[in-house]
Short mmCIF file of C-alpha atoms and ligand atoms in Angstrom, two decimals:
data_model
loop_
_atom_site.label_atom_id
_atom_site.label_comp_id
_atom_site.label_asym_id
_atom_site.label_seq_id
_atom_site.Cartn_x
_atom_site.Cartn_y
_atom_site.Cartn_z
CA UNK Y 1 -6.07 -23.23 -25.69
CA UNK Y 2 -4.78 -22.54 -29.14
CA UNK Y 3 -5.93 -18.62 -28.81
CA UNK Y 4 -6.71 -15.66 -26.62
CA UNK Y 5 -9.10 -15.20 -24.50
CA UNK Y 6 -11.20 -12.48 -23.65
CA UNK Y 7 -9.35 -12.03 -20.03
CA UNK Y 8 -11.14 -10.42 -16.89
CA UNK Y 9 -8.92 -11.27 -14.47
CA UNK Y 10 -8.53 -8.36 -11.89
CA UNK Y 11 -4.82 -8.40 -11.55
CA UNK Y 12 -2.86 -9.77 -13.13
CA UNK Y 13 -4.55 -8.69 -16.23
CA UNK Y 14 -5.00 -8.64 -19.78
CA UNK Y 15 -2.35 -6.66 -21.64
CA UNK Y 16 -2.44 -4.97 -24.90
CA UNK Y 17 -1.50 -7.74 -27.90
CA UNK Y 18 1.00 -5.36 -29.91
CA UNK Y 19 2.86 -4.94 -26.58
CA UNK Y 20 3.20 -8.94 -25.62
CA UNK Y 21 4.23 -9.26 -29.69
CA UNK Y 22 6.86 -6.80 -29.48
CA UNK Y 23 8.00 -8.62 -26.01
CA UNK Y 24 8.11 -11.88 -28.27
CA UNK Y 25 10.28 -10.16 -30.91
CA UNK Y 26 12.38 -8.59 -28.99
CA UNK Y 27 13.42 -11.79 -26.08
CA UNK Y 28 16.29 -13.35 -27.61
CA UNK Y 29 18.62 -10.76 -28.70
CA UNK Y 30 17.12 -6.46 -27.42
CA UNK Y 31 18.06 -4.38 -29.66
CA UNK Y 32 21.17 -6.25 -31.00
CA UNK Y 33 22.62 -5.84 -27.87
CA UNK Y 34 22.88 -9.71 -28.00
CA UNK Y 35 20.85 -10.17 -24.55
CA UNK Y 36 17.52 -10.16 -23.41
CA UNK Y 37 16.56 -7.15 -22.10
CA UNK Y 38 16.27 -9.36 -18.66
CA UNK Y 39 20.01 -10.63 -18.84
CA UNK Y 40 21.67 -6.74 -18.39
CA UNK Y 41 22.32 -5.02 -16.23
CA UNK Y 42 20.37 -2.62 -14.12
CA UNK Y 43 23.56 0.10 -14.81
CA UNK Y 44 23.35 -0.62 -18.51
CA UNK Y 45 22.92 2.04 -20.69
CA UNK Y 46 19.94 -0.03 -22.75
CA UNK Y 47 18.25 -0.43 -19.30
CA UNK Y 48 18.47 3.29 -18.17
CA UNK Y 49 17.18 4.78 -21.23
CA UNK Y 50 14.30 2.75 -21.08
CA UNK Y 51 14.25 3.62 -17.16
CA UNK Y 52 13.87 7.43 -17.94
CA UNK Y 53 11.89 6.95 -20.90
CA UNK Y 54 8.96 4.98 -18.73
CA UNK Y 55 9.47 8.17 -16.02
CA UNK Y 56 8.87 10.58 -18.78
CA UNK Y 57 5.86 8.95 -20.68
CA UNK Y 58 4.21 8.57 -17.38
CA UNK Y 59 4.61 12.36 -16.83
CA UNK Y 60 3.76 12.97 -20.55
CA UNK Y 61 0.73 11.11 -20.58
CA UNK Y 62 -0.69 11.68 -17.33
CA UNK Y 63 0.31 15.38 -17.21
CA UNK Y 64 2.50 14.79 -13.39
CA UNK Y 65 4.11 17.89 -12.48
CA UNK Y 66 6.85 18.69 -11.77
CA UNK Y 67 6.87 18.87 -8.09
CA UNK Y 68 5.86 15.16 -8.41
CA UNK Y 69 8.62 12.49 -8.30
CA UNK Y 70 8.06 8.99 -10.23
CA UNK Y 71 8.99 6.04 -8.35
CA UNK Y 72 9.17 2.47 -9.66
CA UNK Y 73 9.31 0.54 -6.73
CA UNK Y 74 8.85 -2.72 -5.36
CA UNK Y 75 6.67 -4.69 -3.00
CA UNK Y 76 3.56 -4.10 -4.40
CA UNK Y 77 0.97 -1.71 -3.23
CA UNK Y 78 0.79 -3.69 -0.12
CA UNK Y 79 4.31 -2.45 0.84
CA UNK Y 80 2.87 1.50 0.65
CA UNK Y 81 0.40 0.41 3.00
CA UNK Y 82 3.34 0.42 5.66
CA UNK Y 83 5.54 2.74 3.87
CA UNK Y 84 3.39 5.67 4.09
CA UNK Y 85 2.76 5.92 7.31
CA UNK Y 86 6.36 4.40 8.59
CA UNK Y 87 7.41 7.93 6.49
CA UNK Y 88 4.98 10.03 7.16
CA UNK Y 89 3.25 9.44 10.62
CA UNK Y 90 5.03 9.78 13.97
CA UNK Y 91 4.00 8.52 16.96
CA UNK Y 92 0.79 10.85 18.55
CA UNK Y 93 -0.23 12.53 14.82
CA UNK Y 94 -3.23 11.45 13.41
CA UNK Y 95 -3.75 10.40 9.65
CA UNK Y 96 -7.59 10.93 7.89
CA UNK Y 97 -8.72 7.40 6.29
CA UNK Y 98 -11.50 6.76 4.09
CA UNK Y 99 -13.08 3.06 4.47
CA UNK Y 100 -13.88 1.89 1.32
CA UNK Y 101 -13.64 -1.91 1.27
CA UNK Y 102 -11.08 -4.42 1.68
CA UNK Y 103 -7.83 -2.47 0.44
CA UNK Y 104 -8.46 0.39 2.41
CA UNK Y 105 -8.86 -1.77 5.67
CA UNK Y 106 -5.23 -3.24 4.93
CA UNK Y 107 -3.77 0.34 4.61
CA UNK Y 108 -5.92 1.17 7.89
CA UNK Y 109 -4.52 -1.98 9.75
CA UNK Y 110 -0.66 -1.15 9.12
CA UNK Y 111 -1.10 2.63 9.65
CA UNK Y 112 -2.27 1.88 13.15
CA UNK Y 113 1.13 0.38 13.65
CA UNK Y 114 2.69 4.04 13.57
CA UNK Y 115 -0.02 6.53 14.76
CA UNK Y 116 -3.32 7.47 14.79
CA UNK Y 117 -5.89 6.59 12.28
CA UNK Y 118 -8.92 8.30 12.09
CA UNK Y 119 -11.65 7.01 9.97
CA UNK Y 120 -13.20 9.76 7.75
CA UNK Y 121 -16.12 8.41 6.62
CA UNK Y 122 -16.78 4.47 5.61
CA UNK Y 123 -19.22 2.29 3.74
CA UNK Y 124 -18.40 -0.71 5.72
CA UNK Y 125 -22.09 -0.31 7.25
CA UNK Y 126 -23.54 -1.46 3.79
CA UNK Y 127 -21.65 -4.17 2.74
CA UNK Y 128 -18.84 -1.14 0.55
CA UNK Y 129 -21.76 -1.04 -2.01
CA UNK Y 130 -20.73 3.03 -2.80
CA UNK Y 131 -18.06 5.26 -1.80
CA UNK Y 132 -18.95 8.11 0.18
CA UNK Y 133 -19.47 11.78 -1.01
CA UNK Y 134 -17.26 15.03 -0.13
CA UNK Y 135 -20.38 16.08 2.63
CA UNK Y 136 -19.96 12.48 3.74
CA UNK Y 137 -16.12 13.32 5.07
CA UNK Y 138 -15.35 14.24 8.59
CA UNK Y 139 -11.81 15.51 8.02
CA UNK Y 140 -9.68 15.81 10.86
CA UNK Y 141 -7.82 19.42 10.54
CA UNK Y 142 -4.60 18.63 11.64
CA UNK Y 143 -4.12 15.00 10.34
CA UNK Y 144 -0.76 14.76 8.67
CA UNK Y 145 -2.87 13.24 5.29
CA UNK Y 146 -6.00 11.94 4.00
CA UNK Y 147 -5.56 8.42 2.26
CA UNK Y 148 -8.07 6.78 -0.09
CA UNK Y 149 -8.71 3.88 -2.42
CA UNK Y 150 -9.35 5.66 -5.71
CA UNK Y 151 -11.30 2.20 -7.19
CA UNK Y 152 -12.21 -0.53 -4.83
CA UNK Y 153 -11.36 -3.63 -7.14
CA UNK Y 154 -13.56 -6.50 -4.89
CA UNK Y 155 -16.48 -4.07 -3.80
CA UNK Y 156 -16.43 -2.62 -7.58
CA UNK Y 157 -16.90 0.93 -6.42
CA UNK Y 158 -15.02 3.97 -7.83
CA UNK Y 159 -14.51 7.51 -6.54
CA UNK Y 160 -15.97 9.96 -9.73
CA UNK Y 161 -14.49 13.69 -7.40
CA UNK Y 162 -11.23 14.21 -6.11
CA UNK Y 163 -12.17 14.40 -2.80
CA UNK Y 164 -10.82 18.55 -1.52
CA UNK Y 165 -8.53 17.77 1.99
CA UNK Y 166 -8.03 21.61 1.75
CA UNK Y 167 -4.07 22.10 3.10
CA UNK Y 168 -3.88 18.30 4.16
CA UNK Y 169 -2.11 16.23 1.70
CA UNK Y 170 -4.20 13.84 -0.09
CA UNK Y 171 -2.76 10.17 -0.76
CA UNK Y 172 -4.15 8.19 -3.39
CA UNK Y 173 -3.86 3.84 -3.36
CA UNK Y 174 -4.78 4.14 -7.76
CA UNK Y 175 -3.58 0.51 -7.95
CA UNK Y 176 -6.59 -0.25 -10.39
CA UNK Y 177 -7.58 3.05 -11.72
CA UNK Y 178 -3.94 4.27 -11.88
CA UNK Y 179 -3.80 6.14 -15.43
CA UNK Y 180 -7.78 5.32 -16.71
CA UNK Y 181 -8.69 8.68 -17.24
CA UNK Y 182 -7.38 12.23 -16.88
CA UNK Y 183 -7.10 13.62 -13.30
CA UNK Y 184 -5.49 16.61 -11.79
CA UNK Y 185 -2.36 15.14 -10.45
CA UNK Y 186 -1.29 18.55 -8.27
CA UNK Y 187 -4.58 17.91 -6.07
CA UNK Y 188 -2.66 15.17 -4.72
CA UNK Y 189 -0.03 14.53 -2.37
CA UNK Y 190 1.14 11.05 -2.92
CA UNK Y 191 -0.57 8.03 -5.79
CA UNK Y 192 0.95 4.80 -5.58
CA UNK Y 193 -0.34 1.57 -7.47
CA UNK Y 194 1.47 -1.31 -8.65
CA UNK Y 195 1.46 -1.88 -12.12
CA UNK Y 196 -0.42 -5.20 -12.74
CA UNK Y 197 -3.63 -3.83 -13.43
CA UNK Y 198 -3.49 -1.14 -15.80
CA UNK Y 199 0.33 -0.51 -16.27
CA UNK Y 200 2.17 -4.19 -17.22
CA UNK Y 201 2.57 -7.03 -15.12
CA UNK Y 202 3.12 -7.56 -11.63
CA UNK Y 203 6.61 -6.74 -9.85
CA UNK Y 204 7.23 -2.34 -10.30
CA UNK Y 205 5.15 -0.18 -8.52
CA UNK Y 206 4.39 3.10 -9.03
CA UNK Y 207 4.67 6.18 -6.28
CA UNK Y 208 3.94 9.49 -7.22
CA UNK Y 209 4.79 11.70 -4.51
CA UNK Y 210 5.38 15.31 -4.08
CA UNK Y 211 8.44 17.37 -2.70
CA UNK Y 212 7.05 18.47 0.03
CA UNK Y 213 5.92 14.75 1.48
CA UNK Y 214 9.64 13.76 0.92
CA UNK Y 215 10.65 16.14 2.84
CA UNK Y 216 8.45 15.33 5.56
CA UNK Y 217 10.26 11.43 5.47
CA UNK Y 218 10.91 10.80 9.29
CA UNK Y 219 14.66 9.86 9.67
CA UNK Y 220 15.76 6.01 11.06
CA UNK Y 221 13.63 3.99 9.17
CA UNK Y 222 15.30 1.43 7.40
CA UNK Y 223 16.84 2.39 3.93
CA UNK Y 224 14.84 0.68 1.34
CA UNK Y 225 11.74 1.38 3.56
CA UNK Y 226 12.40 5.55 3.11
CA UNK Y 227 11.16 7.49 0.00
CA UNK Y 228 14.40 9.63 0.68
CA UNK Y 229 16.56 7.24 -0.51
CA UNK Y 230 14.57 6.46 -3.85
CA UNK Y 231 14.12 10.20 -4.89
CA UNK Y 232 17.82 10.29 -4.08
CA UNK Y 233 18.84 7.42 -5.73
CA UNK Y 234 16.25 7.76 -9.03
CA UNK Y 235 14.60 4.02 -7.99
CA UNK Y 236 18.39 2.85 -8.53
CA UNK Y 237 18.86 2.43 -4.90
CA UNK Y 238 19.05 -1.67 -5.50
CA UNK Y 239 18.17 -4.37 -8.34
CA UNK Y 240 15.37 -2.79 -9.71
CA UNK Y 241 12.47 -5.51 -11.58
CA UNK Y 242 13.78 -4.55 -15.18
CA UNK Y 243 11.91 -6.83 -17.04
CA UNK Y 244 8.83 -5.39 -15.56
CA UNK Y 245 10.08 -1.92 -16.25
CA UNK Y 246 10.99 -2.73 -19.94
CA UNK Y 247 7.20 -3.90 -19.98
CA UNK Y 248 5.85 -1.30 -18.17
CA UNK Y 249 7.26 1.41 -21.23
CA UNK Y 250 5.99 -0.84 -24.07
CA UNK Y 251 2.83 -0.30 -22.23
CA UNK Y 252 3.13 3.76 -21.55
CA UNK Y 253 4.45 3.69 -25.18
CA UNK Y 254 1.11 1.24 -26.01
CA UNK Y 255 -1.07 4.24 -24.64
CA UNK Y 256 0.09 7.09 -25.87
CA UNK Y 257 -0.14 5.28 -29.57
CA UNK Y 258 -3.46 5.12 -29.37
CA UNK Y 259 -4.29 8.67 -28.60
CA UNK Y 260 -3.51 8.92 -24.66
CA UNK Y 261 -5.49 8.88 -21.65
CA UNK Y 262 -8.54 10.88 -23.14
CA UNK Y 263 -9.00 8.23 -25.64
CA UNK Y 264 -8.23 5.80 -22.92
CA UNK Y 265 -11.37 7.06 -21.20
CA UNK Y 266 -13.32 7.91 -23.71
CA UNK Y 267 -13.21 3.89 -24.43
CA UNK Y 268 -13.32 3.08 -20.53
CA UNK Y 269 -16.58 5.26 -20.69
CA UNK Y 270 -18.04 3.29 -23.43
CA UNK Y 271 -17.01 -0.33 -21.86
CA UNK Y 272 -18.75 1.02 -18.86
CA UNK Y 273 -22.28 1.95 -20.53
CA UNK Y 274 -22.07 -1.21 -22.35
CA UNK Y 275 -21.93 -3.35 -19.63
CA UNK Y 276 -23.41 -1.47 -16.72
CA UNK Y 277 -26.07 -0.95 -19.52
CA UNK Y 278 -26.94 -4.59 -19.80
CA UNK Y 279 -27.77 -4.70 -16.10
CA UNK Y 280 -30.34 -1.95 -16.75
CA UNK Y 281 -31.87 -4.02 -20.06
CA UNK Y 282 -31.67 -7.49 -18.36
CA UNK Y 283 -32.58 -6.41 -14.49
CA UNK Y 284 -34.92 -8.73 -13.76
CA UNK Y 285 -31.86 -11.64 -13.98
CA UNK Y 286 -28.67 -9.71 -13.13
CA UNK Y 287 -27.93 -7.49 -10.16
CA UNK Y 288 -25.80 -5.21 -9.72
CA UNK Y 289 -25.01 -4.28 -5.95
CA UNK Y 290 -23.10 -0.95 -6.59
CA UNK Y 291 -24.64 2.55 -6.15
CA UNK Y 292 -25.21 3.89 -9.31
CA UNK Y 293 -23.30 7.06 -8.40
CA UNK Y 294 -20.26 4.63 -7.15
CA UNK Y 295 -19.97 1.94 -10.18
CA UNK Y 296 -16.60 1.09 -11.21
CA UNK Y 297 -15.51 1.57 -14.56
CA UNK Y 298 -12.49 -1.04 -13.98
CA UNK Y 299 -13.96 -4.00 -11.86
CA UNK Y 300 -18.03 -4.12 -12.50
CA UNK Y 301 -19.60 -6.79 -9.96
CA UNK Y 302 -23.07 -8.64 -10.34
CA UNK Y 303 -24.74 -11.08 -9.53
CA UNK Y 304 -27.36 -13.50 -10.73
CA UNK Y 305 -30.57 -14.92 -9.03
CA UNK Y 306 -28.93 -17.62 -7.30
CA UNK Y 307 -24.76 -19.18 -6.80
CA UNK Y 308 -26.22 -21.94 -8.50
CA UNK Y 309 -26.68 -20.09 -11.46
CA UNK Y 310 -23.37 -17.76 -11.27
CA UNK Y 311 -20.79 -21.14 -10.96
CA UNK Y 312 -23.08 -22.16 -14.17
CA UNK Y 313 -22.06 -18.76 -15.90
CA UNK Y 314 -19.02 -18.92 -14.97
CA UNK Y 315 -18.15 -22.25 -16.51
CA UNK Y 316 -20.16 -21.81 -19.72
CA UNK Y 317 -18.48 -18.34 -20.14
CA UNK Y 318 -15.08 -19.88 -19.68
CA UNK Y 319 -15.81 -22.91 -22.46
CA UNK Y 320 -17.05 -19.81 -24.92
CA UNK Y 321 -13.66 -17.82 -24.38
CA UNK Y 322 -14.50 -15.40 -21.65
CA UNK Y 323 -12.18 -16.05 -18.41
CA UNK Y 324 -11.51 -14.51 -15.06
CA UNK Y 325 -15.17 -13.53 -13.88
CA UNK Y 326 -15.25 -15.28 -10.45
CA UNK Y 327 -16.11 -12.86 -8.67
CA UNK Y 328 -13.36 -12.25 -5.07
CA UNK Y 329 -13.67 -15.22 -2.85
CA UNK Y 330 -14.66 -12.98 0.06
CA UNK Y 331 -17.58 -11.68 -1.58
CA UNK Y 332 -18.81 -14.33 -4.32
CA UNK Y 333 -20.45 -13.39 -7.28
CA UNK Y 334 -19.37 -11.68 -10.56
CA UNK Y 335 -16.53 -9.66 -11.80
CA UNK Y 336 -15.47 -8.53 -14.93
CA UNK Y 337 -12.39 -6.40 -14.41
CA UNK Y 338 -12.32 -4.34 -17.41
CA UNK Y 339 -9.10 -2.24 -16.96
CA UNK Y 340 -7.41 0.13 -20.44
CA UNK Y 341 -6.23 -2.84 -22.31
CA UNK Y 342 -9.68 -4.86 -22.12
CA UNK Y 343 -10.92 -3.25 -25.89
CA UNK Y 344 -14.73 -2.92 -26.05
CA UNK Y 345 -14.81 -5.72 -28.24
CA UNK Y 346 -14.58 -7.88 -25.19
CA UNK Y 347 -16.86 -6.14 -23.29
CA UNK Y 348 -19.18 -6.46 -26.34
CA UNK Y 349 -18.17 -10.53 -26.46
CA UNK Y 350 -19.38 -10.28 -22.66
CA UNK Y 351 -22.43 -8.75 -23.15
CA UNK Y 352 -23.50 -11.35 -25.94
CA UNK Y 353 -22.90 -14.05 -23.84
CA UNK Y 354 -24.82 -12.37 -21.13
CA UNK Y 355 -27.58 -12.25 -23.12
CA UNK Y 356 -28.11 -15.42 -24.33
CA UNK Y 357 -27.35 -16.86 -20.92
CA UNK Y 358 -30.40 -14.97 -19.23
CA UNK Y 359 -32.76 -16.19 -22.51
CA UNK Y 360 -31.87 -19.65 -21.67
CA UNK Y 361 -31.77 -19.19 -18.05
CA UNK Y 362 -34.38 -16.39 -16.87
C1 PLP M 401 -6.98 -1.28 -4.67
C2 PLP M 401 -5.86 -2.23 -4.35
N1 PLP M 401 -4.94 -1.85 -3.45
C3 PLP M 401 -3.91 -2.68 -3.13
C4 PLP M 401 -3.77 -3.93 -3.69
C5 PLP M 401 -2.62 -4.78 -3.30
O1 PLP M 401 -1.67 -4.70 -4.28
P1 PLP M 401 -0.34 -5.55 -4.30
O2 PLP M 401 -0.76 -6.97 -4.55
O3 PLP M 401 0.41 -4.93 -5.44
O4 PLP M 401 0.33 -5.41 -3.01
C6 PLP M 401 -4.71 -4.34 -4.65
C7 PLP M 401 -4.56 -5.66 -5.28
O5 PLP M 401 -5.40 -6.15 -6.00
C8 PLP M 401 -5.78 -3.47 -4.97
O6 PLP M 401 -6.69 -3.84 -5.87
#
């Protein structure tokens, strides 16, 4: 492949070109430090001021308050699963889950190994096609938080409300919405997403999580498996993933560049009514399977009349440059994950193709 391509993968994911150009020019020798940025050490002074500089564009750009602490951990999102409610649920409380698809059944599955879970409300019954509404939620008063999967990357549903839990902390898995568009970040108790979506590549992930959750943190869980220590220790606890740190900031640093989150979702808006608006024109040959009150601005799903016909698009749309739209195995179909560094001209590249697929093939 002598160039790019126009890359939907869902995660790992495309990243913005000026960031993976300044990676290339700054490998061999960072700075003039004469290392790599990957070669120093995680008490450098070149890797902590790029440490605290990620921290502090994340609170810049996404507006985190104070009474929010930034973790970059590691383990993915998959390790929060276990981590929040090895912290934060003791044996006989009860924790409020929302059932949105495949990630939230994960986080379900390990929280049962600590309390117990009580499912809010779930679109399991109909296949995840929409997430559920506030008058949908059954919120249990005295559950020790409410946990939800802000953007369900297979079922390609998104939540447009911050859902109100009242005096219950909220607890957000963002891990493919993290930082698309402007949200009130005190409404929440906890956000945690790793940053292979949205934020860089796999490897950090990132926990928002407020004071007063901390301080909640049971007491005898294992070190590394304790929020405690990582407030505490500033994420310095261990070897920390620098490289994908030092990526992470030429990311935030990427983002605020070009105008900050509000232009980041003003042009998430406009992927969104491009493509979901080429369902609408073309319905009578692609499908898409969402609730039109649910759709996804980061992972849009569809499908065509037959699988016949989608392993066809698939393959021509790979030999004209347009990648990573299998759809998840466990579900089939299309995807086109579209996260903040997939510009509109791709979207418009997709659209095209779409197009003159369905004239040849309706
Ligand atoms: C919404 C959501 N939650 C959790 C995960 C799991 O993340 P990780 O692979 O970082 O553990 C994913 C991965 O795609 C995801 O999309």
């Amino acid at each position: 492949m002598a160039h790019r391509i126009w890359n939907f993968n869902a995660g790992p994911a495309t990243l913005p070109l000026p960031v993976l150009e300044r990676i290339k020019a700054d490998l061999p020798n960072f700075n003039n430090t004469g290392m790599a940025f990957m070669e120093m050490s995680h008490r450098s002074k070149p890797y902590d001021e790029v440490h605290q500089a990620a921290k502090s564009l994340a609170r810049e750009l996404w507006n985190i308050p104070e009474s929010h602490h930034i973790l970059l951990l590691q383990g993915g999102a998959s390790t929060q699963f276990a981590m929040i409610p090895m912290n934060l649920l003791r044996e006989g409380q009860k924790a409020d889950y929302i059932n949105t698809g495949t990630w939230s059944k994960k986080a379900i599955k390990e929280a049962k190994l600590f309390g117990e879970v009580t499912i809010a409300a779930s679109s399991d019954e109909d296949n995840f096609s929409y997430v559920p509404t506030q008058s949908d939620l059954n919120l249990t008063a005295d559950a020790e938080y409410v946990h939800m999967t802000t953007n369900n990357t297979i079922a390609g549903t998104q939540f447009h409300y911050t859902p109100d839990t009242g005096k219950v902390p909220l607890i957000a898995d963002m891990s493919s919405d993290i930082m698309s568009r402007p949200l009130d970040i005190s409404k929440f108790g906890m956000i945690y997403a790793g940053a292979q979506k949205n934020l860089g590549p796999s490897g950090v992930t990132m926990v928002i999580i407020r004071d007063d959750l901390v301080a909640k943190c049971k007491e005898g869980n294992p070190t590394m498996f304790t929020y405690t220590t990582h407030v505490d220790k500033d994420s310095l606890f261990n070897t920390i993933p620098t490289y994908s740190v030092y990526i992470l900031k030429l990311v935030l640093d990427y983002m605020k560049e070009i105008g900050g989150i509000a232009a980041i979702e003003k042009e998430n808006n406009a992927k969104g009514k491009t493509l979901y608006g080429a369902f609408d024109a073309m319905s009578d040959f692609y499908r898409c399977p969402v609730r039109e009150d649910s759709r996804s601005l980061m992972n849009v799903v569809f499908r065509l009349p037959n699988e016949d016909l989608e392993k066809q698009f698939i393959a021509e749309a790979a030999a004209a440059g347009l990648g990573g739209l299998k759809g998840h195995r466990s579900v089939g179909g299309i995807r086109a994950s579209v996260y903040n560094a997939m510009p509109l001209e791709g979207v418009k590249a997709l659209t095209n193709f779409m197009k003159d697929f369905a004239g040849k093939n309706g």
